[in-house]
Short mmCIF file of C-alpha atoms and ligand atoms in Angstrom, two decimals:
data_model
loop_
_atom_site.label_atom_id
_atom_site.label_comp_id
_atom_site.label_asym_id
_atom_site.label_seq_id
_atom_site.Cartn_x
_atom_site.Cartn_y
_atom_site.Cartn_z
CA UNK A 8 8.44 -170.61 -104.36
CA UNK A 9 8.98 -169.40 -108.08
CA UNK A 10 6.29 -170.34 -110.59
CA UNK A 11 5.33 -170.05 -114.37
CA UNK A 12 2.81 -169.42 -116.41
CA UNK A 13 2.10 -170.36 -119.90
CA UNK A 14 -1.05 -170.48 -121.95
CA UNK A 15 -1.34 -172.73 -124.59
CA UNK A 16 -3.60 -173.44 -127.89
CA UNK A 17 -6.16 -171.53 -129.42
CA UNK A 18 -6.31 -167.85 -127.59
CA UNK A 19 -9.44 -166.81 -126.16
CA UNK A 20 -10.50 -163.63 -123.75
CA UNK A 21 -10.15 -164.01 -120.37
CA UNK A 22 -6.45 -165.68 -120.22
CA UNK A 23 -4.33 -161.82 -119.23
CA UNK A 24 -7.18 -161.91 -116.53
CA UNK A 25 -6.37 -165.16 -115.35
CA UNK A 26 -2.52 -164.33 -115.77
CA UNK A 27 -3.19 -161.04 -113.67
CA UNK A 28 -5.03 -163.29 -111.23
CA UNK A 29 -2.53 -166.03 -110.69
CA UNK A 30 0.14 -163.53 -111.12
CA UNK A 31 -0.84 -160.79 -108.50
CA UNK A 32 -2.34 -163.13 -106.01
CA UNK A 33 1.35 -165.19 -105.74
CA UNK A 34 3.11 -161.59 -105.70
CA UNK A 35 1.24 -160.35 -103.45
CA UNK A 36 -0.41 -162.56 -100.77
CA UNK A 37 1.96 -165.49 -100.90
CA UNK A 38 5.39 -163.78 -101.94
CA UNK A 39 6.33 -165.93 -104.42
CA UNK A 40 8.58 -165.21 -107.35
CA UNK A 41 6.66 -165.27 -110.64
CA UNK A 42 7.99 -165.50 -114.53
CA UNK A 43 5.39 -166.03 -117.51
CA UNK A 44 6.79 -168.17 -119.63
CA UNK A 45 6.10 -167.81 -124.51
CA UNK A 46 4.45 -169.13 -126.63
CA UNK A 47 3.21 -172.27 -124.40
CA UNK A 48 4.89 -175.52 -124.37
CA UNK A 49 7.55 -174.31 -126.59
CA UNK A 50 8.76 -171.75 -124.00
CA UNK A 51 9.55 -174.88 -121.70
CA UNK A 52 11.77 -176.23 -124.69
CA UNK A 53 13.26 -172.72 -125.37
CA UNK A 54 13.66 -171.78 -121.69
CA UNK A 55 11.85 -168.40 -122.98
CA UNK A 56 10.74 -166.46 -120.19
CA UNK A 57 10.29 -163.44 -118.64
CA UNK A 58 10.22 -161.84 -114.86
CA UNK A 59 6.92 -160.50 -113.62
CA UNK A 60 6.51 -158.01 -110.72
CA UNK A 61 3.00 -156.05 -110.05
CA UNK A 62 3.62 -153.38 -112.46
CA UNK A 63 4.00 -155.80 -115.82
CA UNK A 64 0.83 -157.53 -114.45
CA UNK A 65 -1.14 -154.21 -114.10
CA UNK A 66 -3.54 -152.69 -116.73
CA UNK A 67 -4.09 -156.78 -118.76
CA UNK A 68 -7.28 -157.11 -116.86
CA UNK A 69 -9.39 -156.26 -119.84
CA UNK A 70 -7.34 -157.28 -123.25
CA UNK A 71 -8.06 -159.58 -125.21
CA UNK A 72 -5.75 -162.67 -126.30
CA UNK A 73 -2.52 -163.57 -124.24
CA UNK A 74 0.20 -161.26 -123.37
CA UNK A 75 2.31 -164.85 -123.19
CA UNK A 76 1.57 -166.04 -126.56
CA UNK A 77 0.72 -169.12 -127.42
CA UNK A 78 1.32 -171.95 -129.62
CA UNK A 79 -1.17 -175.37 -130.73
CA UNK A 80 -0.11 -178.32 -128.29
CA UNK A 81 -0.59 -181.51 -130.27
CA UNK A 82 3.44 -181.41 -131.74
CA UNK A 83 4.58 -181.30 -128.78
CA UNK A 84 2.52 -183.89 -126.66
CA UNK A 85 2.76 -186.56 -129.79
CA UNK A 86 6.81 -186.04 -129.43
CA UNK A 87 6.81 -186.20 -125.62
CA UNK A 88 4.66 -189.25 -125.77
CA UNK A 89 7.13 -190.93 -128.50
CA UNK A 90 9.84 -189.03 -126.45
CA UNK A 91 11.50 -187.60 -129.82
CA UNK A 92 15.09 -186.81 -129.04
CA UNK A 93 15.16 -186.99 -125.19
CA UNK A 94 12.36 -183.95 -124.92
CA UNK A 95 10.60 -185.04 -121.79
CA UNK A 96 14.50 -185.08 -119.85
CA UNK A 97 15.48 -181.59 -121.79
CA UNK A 98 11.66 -180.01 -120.37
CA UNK A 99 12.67 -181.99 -117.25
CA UNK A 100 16.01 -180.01 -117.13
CA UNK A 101 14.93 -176.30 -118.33
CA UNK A 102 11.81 -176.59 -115.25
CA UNK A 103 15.15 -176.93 -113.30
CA UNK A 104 17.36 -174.86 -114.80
CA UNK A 105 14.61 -172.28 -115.14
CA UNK A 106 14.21 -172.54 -111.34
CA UNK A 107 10.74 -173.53 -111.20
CA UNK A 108 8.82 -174.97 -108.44
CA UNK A 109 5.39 -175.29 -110.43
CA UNK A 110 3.95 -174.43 -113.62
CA UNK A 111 0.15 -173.05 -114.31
CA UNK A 112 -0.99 -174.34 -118.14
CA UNK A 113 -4.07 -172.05 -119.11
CA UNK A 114 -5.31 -173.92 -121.90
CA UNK A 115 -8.20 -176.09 -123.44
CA UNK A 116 -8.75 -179.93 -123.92
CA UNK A 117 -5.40 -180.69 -125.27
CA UNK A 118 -2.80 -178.10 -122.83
CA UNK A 119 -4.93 -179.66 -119.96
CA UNK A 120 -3.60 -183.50 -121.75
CA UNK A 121 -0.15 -182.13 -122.13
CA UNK A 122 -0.09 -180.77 -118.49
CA UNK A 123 -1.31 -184.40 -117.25
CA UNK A 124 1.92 -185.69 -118.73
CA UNK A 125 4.66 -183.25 -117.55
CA UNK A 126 2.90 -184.11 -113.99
CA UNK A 127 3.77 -187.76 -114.44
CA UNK A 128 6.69 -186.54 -115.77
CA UNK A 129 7.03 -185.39 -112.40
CA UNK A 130 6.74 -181.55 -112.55
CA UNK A 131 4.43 -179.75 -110.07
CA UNK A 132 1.76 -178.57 -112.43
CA UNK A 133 -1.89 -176.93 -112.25
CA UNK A 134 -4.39 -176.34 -115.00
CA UNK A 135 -6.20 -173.37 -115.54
CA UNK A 136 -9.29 -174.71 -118.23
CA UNK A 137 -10.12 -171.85 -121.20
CA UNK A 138 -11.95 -171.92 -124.00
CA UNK A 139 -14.69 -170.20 -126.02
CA UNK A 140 -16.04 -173.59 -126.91
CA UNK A 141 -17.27 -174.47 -123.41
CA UNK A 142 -16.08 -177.99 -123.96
CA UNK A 143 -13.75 -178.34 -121.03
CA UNK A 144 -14.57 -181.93 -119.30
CA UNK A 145 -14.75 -181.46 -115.20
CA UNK A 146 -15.78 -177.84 -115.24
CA UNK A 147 -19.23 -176.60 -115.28
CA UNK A 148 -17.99 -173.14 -117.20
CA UNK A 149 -14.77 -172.35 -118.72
CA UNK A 150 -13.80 -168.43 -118.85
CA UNK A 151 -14.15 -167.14 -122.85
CA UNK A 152 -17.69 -168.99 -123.52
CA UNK A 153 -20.14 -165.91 -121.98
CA UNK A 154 -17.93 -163.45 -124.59
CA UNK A 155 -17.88 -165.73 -127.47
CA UNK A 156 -21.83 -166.27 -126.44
CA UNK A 157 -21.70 -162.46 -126.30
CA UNK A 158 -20.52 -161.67 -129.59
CA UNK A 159 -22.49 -164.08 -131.59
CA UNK A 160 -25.62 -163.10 -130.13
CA UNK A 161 -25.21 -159.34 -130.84
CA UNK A 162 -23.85 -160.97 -134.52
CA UNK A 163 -27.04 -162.87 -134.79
CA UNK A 164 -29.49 -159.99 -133.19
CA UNK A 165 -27.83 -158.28 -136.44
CA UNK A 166 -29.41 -160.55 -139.23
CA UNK A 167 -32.74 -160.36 -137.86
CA UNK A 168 -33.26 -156.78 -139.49
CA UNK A 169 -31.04 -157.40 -142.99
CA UNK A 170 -33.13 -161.20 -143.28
CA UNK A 171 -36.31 -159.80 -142.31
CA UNK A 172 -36.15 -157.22 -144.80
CA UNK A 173 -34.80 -159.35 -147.71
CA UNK A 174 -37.27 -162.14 -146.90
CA UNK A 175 -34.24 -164.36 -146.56
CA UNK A 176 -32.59 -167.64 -144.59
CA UNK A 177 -29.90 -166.51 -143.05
CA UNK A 178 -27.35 -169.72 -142.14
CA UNK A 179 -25.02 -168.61 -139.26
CA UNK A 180 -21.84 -170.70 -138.61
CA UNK A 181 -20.71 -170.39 -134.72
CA UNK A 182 -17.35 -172.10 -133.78
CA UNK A 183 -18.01 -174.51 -131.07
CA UNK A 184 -14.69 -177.44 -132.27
CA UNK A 185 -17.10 -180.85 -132.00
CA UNK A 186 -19.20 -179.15 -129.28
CA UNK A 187 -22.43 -177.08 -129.98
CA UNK A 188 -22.23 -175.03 -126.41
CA UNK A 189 -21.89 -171.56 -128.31
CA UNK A 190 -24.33 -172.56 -131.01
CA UNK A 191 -26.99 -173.55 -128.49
CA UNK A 192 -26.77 -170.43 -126.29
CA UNK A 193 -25.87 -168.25 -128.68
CA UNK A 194 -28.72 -169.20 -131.01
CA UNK A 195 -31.20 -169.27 -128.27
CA UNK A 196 -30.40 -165.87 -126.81
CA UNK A 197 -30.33 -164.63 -130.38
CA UNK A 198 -34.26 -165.84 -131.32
CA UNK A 199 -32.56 -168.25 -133.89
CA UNK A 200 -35.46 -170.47 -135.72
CA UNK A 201 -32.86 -173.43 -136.60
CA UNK A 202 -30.47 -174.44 -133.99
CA UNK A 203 -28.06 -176.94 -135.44
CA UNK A 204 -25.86 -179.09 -133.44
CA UNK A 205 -23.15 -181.74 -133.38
CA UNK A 206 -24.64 -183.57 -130.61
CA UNK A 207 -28.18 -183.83 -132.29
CA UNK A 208 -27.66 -184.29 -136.11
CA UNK A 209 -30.17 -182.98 -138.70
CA UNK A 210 -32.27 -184.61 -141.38
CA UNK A 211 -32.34 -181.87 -144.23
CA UNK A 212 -35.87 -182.16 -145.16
CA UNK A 213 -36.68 -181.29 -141.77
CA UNK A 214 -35.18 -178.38 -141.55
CA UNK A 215 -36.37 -177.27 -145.08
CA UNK A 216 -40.08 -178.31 -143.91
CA UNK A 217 -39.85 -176.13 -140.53
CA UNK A 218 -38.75 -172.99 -142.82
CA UNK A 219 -41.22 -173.42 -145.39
CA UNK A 220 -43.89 -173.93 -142.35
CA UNK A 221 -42.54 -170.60 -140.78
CA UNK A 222 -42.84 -169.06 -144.28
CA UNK A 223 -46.53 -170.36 -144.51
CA UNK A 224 -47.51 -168.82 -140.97
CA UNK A 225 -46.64 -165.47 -142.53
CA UNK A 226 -42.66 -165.50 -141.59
CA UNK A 227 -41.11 -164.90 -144.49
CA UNK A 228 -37.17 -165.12 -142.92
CA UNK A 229 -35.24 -167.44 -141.02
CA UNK A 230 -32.55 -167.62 -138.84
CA UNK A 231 -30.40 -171.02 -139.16
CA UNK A 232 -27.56 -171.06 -136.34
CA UNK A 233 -24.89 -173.71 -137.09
CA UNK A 234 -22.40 -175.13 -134.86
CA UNK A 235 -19.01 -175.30 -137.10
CA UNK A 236 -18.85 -179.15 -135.84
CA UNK A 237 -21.62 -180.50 -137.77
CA UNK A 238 -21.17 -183.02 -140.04
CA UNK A 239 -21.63 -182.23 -143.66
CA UNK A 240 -21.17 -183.58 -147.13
CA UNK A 241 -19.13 -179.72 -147.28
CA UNK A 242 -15.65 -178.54 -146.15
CA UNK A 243 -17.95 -175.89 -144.08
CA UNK A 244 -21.36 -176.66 -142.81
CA UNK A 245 -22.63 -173.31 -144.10
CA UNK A 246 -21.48 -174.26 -147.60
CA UNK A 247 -24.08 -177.46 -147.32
CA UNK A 248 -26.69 -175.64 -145.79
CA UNK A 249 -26.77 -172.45 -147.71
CA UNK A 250 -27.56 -174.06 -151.20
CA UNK A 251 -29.30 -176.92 -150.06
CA UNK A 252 -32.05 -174.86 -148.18
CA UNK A 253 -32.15 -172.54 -151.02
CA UNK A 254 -32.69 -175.39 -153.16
CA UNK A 255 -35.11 -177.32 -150.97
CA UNK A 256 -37.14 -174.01 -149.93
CA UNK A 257 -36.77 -171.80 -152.90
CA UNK A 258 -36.18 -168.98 -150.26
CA UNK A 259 -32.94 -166.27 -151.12
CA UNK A 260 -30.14 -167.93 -148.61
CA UNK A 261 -27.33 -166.55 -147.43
CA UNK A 262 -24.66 -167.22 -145.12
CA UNK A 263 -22.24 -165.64 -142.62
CA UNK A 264 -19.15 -167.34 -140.80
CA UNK A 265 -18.54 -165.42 -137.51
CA UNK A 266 -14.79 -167.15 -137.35
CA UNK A 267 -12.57 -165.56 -135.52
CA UNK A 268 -14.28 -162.42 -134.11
CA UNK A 269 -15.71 -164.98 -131.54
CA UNK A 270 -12.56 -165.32 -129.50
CA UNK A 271 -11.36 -161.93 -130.64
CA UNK A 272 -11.05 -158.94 -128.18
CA UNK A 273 -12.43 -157.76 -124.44
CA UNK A 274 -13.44 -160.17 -122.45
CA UNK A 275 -16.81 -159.70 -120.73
CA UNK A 276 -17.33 -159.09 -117.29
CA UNK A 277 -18.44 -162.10 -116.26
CA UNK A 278 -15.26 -163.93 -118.18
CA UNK A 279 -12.85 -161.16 -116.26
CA UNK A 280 -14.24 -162.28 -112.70
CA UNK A 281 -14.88 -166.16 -113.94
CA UNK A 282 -10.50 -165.97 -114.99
CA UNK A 283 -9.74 -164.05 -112.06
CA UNK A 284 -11.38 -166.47 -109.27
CA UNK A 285 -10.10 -169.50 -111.31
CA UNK A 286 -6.40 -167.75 -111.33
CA UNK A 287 -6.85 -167.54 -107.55
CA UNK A 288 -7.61 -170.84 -107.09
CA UNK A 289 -5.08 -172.11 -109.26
CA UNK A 290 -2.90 -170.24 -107.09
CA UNK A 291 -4.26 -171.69 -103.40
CA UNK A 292 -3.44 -175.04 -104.85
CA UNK A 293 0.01 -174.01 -105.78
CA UNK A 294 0.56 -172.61 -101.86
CA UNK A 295 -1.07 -175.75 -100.20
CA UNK A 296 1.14 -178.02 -102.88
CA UNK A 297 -1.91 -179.74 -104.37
CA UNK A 298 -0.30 -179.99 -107.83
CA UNK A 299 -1.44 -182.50 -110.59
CA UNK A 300 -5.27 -180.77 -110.58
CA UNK A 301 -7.12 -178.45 -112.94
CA UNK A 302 -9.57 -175.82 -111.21
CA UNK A 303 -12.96 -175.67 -112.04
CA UNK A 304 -16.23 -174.13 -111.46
CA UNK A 305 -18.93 -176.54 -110.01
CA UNK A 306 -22.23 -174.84 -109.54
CA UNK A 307 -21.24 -171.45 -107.86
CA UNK A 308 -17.84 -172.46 -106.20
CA UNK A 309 -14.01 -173.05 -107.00
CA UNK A 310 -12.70 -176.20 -107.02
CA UNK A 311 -10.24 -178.66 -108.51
CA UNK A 312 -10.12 -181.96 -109.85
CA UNK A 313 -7.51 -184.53 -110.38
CA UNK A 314 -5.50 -183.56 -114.34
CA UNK A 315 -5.80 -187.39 -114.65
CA UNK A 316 -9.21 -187.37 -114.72
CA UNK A 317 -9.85 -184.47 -117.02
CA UNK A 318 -7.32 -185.81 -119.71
CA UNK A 319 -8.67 -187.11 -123.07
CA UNK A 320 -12.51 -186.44 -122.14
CA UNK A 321 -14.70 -183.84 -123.86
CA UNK A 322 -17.50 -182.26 -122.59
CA UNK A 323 -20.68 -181.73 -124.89
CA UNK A 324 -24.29 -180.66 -124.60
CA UNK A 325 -26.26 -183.29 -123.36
CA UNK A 326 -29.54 -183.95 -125.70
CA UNK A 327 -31.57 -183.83 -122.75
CA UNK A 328 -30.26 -180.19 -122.02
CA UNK A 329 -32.81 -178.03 -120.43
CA UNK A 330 -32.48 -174.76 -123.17
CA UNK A 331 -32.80 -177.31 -125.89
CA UNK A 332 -35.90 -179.20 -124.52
CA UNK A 333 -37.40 -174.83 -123.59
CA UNK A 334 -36.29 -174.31 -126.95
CA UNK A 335 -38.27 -177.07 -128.83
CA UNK A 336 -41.59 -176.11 -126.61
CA UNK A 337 -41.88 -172.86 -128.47
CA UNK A 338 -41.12 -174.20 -131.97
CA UNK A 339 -37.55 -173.95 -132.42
CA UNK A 340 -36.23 -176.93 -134.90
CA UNK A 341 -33.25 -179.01 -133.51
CA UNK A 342 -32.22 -180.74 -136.79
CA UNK A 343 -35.10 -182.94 -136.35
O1 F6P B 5 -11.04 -174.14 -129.56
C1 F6P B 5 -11.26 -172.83 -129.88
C2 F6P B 5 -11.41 -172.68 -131.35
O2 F6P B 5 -11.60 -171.32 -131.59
C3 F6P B 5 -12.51 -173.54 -131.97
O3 F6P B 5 -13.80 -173.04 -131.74
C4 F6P B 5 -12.08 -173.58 -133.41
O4 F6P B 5 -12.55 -174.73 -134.05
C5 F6P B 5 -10.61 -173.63 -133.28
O5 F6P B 5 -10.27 -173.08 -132.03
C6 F6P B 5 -9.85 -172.90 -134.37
O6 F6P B 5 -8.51 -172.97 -134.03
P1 F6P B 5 -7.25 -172.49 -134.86
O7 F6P B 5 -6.68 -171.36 -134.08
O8 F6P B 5 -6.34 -173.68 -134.82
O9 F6P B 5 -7.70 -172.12 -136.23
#
């Protein structure tokens, strides 16, 4: 059996784990022939691949981004769906051409949409679901989160001294998409005093109220996490809520955008082991020909669920989550 690998839309750490894990696990325990394919999608269009053997899958265990590159999906899937000049026959002929028996998509909410329609295109596909945004629908975790998690708590653990010593609000902006996963553990493991989140909404005079209440209790700083998703008169959420709880407080506020540095780099521990048991899976499923499924973690186990059913949904914190109802018994403000 020869099969590919491609990883598609935004990067994250944990994929060259997962890639190691697919990779070395077909080489070695199943003897199949394995080529990674660039740049995502676009590698099926541009037949641009290369051979891997255990030596160009060792030492990627621990690096950060994709050693596949990777390109945004949504071109591609709008012209396959419109089928702009013939594309789903020419990916139909490179699979062939390319000699493929299956293809494993690493890749968030949109590659796992894509991979649902090359498998009723007929190719033998399996998804691989990564993201730092935790938004993956049909998997409990998705490989990426616990580093993004990691970095923006040691970010946030940061402005605790500088706010404290200023007397200031501090407005953190998390990435998170429409979700408010990283925000919400993140903020949470980071002692944040405003957790802001897609999911919940705000009402501004609330938050200014539970700052100036913290300020009155003899806490003269505050730390306001933001989930980039939250809707704002602003481009940026921290460009509403910087000057508007200055305003409404009359407390010194500042803001930081952690951006990119989130998905940026090592991936932790937990991510390497999370990619490399997912990678394993995906690669069961590809010896037992179960194609047309995306792993998953449900409670402590592998599994795998129909691509069908994971297509087009979204999966975001729940209002009734148990860290947001902990947080709100010891005084942490939801937007409300
Ligand atoms: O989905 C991961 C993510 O990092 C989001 O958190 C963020 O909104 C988005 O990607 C940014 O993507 P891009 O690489 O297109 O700027």
């Amino acid at each position: 059996m020869k099969i590919g690998i491609l990883s598609s839309g935004g990067d994250c750490p944990g994929i060259n784990a997962t890639i190691r894990g697919v990779g070395k696990t077909a080489l070695m325990h199943y003897g199949m022939e394995v080529v990674g394919i660039h740049s995502g999608f676009t590698g099926l269009i541009t037949k641009d691949m290369e051979v891997f053997n255990e030596r160009s899958l060792s030492g990627i265990l621990n690096l950060g981004g994709t050693i596949l590159g990777t390109s945004r999906e949504k071109g591609i899937r709008k012209r396959l769906r419109n089928n702009e000049n013939d594309l789903a026959d020419t990916i139909r002929t490179n699979y062939r051409e390319m000699g493929l028996d299956a293809v494993v998509c690493i890749g968030g909410n949109g590659t796992q949409k894509t991979a649902n329609l090359l498998s009723q295109m007929g190719l033998n596909i399996i998804g691989v679901p990564k993201t730092i945004d935790n938004d993956v629908w049909g998997t409990d975790l998705s490989f990426g989160f616990d580093t993004a998690v990691n970095i923006a708590t040691e970010s946030i653990d940061r402005l605790h001294s500088t706010a404290s010593s200023h007397k200031r609000v501090m407005v953190v902006e998390v990435m998170g998409h429409h979700a408010g996963w990283i925000a919400l553990h993140a903020g949470m493991a980071g002692g944040a005093d405003v957790i802001l989140l897609p999911e919940l909404g705000y009402d501004i005079d609330k938050v200014n109220e539970a700052i100036l209440n913290r300020s009155q209790k003899g806490k003269p700083y505050s730390i306001v996490v933001v989930a980039e998703g939250v809707n704002t008169p602003a481009k940026r959420p921290v460009d509403y809520f910087t000057p508007t709880i200055e305003q409404g407080t009359g407390i010194e506020t500042r803001e930081t955008v952690l951006g990119y540095t989130q998905r940026g780099g090592n991936p932790s521990p937990f991510d390497r082991n999370l990619a490399t048991r997912l990678g394993g899976h995906a690669t069961e499923l590809l010896a037992s020909r179960q194609f047309g499924r995306m792993v998953c973690i449900k409670g402590e186990h592998v599994d795998s669920i129909p691509l069908e059913e994971v297509a087009g949904k979204l999966k975001i914190v729940p209002p009734q989550h148990e860290l947001i109802q902990q947080g709100k018994r010891m005084g942490i403000m939801f937007g409300r």
